[in-house]
Tab-separated table of C-alpha atoms in Angstrom:
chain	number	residue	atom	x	y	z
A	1	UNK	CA	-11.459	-9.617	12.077
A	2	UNK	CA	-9.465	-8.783	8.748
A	3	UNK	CA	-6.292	-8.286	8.097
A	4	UNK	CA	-5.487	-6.044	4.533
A	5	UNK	CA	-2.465	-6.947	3.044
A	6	UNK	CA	-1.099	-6.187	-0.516
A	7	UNK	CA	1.602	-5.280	-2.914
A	8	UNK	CA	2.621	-1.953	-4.423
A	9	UNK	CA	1.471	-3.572	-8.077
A	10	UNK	CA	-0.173	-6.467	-9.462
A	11	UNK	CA	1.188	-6.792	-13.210
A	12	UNK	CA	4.351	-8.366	-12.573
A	13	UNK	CA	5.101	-11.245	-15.080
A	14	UNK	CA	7.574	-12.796	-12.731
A	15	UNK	CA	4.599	-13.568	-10.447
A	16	UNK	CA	3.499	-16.176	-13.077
A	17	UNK	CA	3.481	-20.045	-12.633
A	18	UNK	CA	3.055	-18.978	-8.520
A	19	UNK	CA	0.575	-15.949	-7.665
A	20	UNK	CA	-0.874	-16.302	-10.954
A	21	UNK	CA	-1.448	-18.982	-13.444
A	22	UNK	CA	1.158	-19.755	-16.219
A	23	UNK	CA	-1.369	-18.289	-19.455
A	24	UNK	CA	-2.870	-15.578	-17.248
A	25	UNK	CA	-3.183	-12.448	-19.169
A	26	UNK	CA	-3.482	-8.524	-17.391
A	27	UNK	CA	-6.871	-8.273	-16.801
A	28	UNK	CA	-6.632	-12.069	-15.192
A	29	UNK	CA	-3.604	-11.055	-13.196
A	30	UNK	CA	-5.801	-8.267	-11.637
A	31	UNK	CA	-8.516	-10.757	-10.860
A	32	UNK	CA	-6.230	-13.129	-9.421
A	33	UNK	CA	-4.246	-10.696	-7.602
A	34	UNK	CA	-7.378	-9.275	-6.342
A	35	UNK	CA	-8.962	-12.596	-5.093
A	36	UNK	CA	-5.504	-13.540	-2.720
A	37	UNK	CA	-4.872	-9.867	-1.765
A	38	UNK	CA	-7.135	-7.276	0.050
A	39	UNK	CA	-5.365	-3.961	-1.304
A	40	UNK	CA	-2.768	-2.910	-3.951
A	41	UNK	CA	-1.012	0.785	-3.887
A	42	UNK	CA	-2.291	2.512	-7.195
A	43	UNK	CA	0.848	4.237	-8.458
A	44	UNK	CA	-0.217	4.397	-11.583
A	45	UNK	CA	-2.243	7.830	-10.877
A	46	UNK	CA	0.600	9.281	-9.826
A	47	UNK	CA	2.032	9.550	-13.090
A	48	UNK	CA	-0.516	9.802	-15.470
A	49	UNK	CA	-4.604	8.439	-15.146
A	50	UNK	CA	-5.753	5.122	-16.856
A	51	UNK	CA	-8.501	5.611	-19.724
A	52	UNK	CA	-11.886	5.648	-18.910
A	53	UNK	CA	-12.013	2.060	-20.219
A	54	UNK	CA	-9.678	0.761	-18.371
A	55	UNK	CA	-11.138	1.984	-14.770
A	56	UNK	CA	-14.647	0.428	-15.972
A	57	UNK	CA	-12.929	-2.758	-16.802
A	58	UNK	CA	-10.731	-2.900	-13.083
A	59	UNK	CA	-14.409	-1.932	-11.587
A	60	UNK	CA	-15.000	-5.281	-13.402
A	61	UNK	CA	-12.422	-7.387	-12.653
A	62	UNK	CA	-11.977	-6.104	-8.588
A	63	UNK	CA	-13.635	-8.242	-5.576
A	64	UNK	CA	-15.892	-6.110	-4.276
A	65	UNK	CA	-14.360	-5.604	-0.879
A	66	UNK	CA	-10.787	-4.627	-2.206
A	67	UNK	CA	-9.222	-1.405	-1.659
A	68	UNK	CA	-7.149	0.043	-4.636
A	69	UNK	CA	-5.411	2.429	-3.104
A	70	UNK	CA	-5.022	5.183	-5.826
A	71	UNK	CA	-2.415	8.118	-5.559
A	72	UNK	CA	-3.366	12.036	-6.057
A	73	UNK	CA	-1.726	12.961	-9.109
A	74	UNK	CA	1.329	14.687	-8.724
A	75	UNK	CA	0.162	17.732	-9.753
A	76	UNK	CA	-1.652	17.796	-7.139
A	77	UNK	CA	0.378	16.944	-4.731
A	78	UNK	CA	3.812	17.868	-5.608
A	79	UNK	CA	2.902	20.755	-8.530
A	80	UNK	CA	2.495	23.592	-5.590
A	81	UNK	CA	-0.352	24.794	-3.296
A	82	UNK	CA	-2.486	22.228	-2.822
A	83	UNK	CA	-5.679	23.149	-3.836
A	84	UNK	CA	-9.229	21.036	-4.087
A	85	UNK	CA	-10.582	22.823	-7.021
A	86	UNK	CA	-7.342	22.043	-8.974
A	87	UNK	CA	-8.559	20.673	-12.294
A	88	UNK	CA	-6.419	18.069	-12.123
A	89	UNK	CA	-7.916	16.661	-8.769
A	90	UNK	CA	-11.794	16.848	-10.477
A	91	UNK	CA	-10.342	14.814	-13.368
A	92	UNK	CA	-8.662	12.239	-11.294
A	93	UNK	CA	-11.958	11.425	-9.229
A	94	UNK	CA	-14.440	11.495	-11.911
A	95	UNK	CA	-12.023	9.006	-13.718
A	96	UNK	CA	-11.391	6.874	-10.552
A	97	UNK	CA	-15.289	6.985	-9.534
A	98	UNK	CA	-16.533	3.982	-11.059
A	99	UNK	CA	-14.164	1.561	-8.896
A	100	UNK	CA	-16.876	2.759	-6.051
A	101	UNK	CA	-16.633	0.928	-2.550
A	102	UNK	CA	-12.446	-0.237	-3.848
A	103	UNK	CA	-11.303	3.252	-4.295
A	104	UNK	CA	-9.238	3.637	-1.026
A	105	UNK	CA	-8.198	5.170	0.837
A	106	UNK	CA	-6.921	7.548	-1.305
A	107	UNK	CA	-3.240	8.358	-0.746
A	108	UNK	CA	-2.243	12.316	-0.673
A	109	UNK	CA	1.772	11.700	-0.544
A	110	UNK	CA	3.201	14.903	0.455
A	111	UNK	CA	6.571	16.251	-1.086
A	112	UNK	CA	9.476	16.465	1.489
A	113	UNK	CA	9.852	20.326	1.201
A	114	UNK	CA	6.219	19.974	2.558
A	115	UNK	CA	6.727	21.349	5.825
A	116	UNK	CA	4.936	21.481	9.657
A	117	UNK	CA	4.294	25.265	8.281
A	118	UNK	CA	1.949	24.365	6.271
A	119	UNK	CA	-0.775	22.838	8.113
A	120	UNK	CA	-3.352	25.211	7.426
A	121	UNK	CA	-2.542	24.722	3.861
A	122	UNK	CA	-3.623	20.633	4.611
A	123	UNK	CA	-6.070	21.387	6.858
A	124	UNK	CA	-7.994	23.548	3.698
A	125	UNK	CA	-7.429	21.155	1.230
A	126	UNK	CA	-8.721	17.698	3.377
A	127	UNK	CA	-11.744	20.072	4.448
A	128	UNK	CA	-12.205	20.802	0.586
A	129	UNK	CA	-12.623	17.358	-0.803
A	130	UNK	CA	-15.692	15.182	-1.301
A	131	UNK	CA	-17.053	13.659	1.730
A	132	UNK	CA	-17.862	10.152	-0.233
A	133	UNK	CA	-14.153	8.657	-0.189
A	134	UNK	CA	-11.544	7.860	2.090
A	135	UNK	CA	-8.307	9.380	2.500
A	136	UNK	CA	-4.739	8.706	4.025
A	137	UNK	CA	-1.482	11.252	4.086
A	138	UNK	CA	2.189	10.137	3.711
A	139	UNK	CA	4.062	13.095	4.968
A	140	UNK	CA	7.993	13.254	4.162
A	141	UNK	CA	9.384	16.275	6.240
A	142	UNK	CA	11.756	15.452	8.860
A	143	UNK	CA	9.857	18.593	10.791
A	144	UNK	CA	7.389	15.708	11.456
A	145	UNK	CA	8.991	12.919	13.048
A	146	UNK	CA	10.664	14.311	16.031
A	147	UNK	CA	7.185	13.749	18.474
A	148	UNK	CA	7.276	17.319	19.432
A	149	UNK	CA	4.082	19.587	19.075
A	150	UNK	CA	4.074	19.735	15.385
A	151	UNK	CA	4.188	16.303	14.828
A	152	UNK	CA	0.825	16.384	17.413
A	153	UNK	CA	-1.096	18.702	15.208
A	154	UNK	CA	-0.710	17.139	11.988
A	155	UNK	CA	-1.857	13.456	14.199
A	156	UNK	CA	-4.829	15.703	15.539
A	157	UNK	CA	-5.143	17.662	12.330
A	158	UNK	CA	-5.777	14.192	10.492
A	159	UNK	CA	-7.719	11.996	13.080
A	160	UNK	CA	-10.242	14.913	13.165
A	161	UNK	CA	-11.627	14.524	9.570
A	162	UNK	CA	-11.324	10.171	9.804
A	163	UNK	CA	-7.774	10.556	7.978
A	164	UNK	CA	-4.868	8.260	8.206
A	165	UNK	CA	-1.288	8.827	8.598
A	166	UNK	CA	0.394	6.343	6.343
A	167	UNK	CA	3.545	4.651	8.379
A	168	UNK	CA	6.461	4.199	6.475
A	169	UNK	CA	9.260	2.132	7.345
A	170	UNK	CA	12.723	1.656	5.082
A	171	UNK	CA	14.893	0.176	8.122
A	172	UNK	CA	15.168	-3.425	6.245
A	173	UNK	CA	16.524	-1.525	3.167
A	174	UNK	CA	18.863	0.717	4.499
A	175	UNK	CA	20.234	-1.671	6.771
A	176	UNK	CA	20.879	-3.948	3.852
A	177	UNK	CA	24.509	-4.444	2.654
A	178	UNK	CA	23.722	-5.980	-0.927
A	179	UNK	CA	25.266	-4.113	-3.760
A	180	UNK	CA	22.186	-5.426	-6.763
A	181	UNK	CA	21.248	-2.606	-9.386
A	182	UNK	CA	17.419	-3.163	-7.549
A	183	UNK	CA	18.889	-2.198	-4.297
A	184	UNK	CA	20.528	0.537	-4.542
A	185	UNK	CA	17.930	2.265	-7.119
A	186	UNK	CA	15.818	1.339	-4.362
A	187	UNK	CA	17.580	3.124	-1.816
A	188	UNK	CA	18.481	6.286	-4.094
A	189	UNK	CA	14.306	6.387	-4.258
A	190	UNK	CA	13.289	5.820	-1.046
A	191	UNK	CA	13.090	8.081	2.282
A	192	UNK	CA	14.850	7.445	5.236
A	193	UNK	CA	12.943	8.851	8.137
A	194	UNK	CA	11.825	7.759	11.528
A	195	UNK	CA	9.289	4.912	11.835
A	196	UNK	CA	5.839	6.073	13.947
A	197	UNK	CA	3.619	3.366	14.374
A	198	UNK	CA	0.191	5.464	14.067
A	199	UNK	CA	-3.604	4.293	13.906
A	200	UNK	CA	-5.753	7.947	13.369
A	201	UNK	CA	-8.546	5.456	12.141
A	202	UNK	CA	-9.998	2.172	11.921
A	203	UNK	CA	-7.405	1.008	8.868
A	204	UNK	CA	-3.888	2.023	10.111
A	205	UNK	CA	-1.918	1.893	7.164
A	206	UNK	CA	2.011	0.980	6.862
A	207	UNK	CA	4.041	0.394	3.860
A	208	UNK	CA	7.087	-1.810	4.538
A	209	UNK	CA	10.489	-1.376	2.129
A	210	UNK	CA	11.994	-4.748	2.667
A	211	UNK	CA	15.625	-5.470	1.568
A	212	UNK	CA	16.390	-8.902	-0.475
A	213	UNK	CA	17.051	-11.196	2.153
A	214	UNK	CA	13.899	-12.410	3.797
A	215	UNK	CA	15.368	-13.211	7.275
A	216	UNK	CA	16.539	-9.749	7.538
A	217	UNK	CA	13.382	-8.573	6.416
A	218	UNK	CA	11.591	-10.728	8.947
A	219	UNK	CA	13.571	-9.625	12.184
A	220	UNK	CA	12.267	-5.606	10.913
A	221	UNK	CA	9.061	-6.675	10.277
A	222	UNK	CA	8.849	-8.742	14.150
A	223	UNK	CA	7.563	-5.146	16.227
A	224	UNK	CA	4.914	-4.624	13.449
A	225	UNK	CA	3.964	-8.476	14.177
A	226	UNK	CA	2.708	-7.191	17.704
A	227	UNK	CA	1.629	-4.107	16.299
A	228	UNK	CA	-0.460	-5.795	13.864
A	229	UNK	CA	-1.865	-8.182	16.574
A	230	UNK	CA	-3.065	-5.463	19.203
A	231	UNK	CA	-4.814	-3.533	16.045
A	232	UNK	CA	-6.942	-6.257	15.180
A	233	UNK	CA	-7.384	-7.560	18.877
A	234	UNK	CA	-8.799	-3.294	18.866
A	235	UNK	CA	-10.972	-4.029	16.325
A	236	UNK	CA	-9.039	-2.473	13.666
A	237	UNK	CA	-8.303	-3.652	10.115
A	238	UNK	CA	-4.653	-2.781	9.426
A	239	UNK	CA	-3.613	-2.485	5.809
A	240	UNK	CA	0.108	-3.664	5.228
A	241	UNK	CA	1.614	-2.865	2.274
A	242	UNK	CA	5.126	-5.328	1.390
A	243	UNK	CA	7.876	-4.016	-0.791
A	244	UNK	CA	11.112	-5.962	-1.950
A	245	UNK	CA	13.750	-3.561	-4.446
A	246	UNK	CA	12.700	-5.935	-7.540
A	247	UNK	CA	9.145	-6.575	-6.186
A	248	UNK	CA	9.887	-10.140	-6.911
A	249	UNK	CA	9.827	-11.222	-3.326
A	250	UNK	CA	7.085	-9.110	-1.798
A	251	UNK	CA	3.921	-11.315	-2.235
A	252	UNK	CA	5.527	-14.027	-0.515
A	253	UNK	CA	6.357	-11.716	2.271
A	254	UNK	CA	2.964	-10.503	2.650
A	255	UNK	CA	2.192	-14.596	2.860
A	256	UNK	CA	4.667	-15.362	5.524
A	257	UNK	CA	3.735	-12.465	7.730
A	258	UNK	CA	-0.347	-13.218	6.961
A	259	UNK	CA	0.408	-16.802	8.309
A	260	UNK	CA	1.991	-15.904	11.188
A	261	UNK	CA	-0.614	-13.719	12.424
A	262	UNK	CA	-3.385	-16.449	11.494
A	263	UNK	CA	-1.204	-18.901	14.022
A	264	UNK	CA	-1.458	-16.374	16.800
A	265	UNK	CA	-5.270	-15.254	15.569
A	266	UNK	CA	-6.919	-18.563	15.100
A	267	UNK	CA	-10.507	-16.620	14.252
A	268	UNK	CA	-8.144	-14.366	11.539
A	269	UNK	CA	-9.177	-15.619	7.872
A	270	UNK	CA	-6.168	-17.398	5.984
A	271	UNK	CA	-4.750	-15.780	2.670
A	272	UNK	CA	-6.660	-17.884	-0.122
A	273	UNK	CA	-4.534	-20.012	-1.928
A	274	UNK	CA	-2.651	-18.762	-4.660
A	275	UNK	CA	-4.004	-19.799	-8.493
A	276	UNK	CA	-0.293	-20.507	-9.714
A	277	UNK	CA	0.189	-22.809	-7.006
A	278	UNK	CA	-3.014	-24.569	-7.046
A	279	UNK	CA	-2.719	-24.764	-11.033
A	280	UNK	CA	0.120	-26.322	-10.753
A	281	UNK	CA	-0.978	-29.151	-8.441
A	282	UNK	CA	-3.621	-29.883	-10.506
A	283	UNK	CA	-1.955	-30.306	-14.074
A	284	UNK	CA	-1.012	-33.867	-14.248
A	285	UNK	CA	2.598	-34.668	-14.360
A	286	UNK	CA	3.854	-35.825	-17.797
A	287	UNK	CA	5.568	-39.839	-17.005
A	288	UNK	CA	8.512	-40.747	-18.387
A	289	UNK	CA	8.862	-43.440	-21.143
A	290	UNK	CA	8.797	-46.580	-19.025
């Protein structure tokens, strides 16, 4: 029984003195980060790929059963027909490949002008790419939300080569009334569509957009509690990805709702404790004067 949960980054200074420790530099962020979470979304790729160096030194620095859940480059994705032999696509996994066992799944995320028209156009591209990784779609078209026979073919489409159909679910942010610069970027960035609970394969995947006050976020997150508990009770390792608008709060998030499934999961591992935290209770406290 495992439960995957993780952030959508790791090197965020604010994290220090709690997820990590105080002196902690990148590469020990990523280590630490990697040893309390199972999973981190790899947005990175999206925009541009890390040197060569750089993958060899995450390869180093990753446990070995974490999932770094890289993103096709956009220009793959969003630059027109998709296409496996784009030369953009060879680059990104040869550069990827030496993560090994973490790489992924590997996130296609699908413009919103990506319509239920072009299924065949998925269909050949997911038939076209190496066998040896794993693979998971976020699709943005309203055309596919409405549970009607289009939204059917792209489920079947997908669970017929092992592929998963990422879940995304803004509700806590767009139902939240605070007026913060994070917020409302947040909101301008984010897609508002229907939330579909789906599990194509053995590592449903969902990616939460929480607003800044946890209790709000909590009553959101309370059906994908349940959900959560009837995917492992399956047999299924669901991967749950937290956001907050600043990021700030979304590892503790990820804690709270980790905890609450280990109370109602007794055999469910608990979330390691974090190296800021336990650094902290182990530096002796400096005594006054008398």
């Amino acid at each position: 029984m495992r439960f995957i949960t993780g952030c959508p980054l790791w090197a965020e200074p604010a994290w220090a003195g709690h997820l990590y420790t105080r002196s902690s530099d990148a590469d020990e962020r990523l280590a630490q980060y990697s040893r309390v979470f199972g999973a981190v979304e790899g947005n990175t790729t999206f925009y541009s790929l890390p040197s060569e160096a750089r993958v060899a030194r995450w390869a180093e620095l990753l446990a070995d059963d974490f999932h770094f859940c890289a993103k096709f480059p956009r220009e793959v994705s969003h630059g027109g027909r998709l296409d496996p032999t784009h030369p953009a696509l060879q680059t990104f996994l040869g550069r990827m490949a030496p993560l090994e066992q973490r790489l992924g799944p590997i996130w296609l995320q699908l413009p919103e002008r990506f319509a239920p028209q072009e299924l065949g156009t998925l269909a050949d591209f997911l038939d076209g790419l190496p066998s040896d990784y794993r693979y998971a779609v976020e699709v943005r078209n309203p055309g596919f939300f409405r549970k009607d026979d289009a939204e059917r073919q792209l489920n079947r489409l997908l669970h017929q080569r092992g592929v998963e159909r990422i879940s995304f679910d803004s509700r806590a942010l767009f139902a939240s009334e605070a007026t913060d610069p994070s917020t409302l970027e947040a909101k301008q960035r984010k897609p508002r569509l229907p939330v579909h609970a789906i599990a194509l394969t053995v590592r449903p995947s969902v990616r939460f957009i929480g607003g800044m006050d946890q209790a709000a976020n909590w009553e959101v997150l309370a059906p994908w509690f349940d959900k959560c508990v009837q995917w492992l009770q399956d047999g299924r390792q669901p991967m749950l990805f937290m956001h907050t608008p600043d990021n700030l709060l979304a590892p503790q998030l990820a804690r709270d709702f980790h905890a609450a499934l280990c109370e109602r999961l007794p055999d469910l591992p608990p979330m390691p404790r974090w190296p800021g935290e336990r650094e902290a209770a182990e530096t002796p406290q400096q005594g006054g004067l008398f």
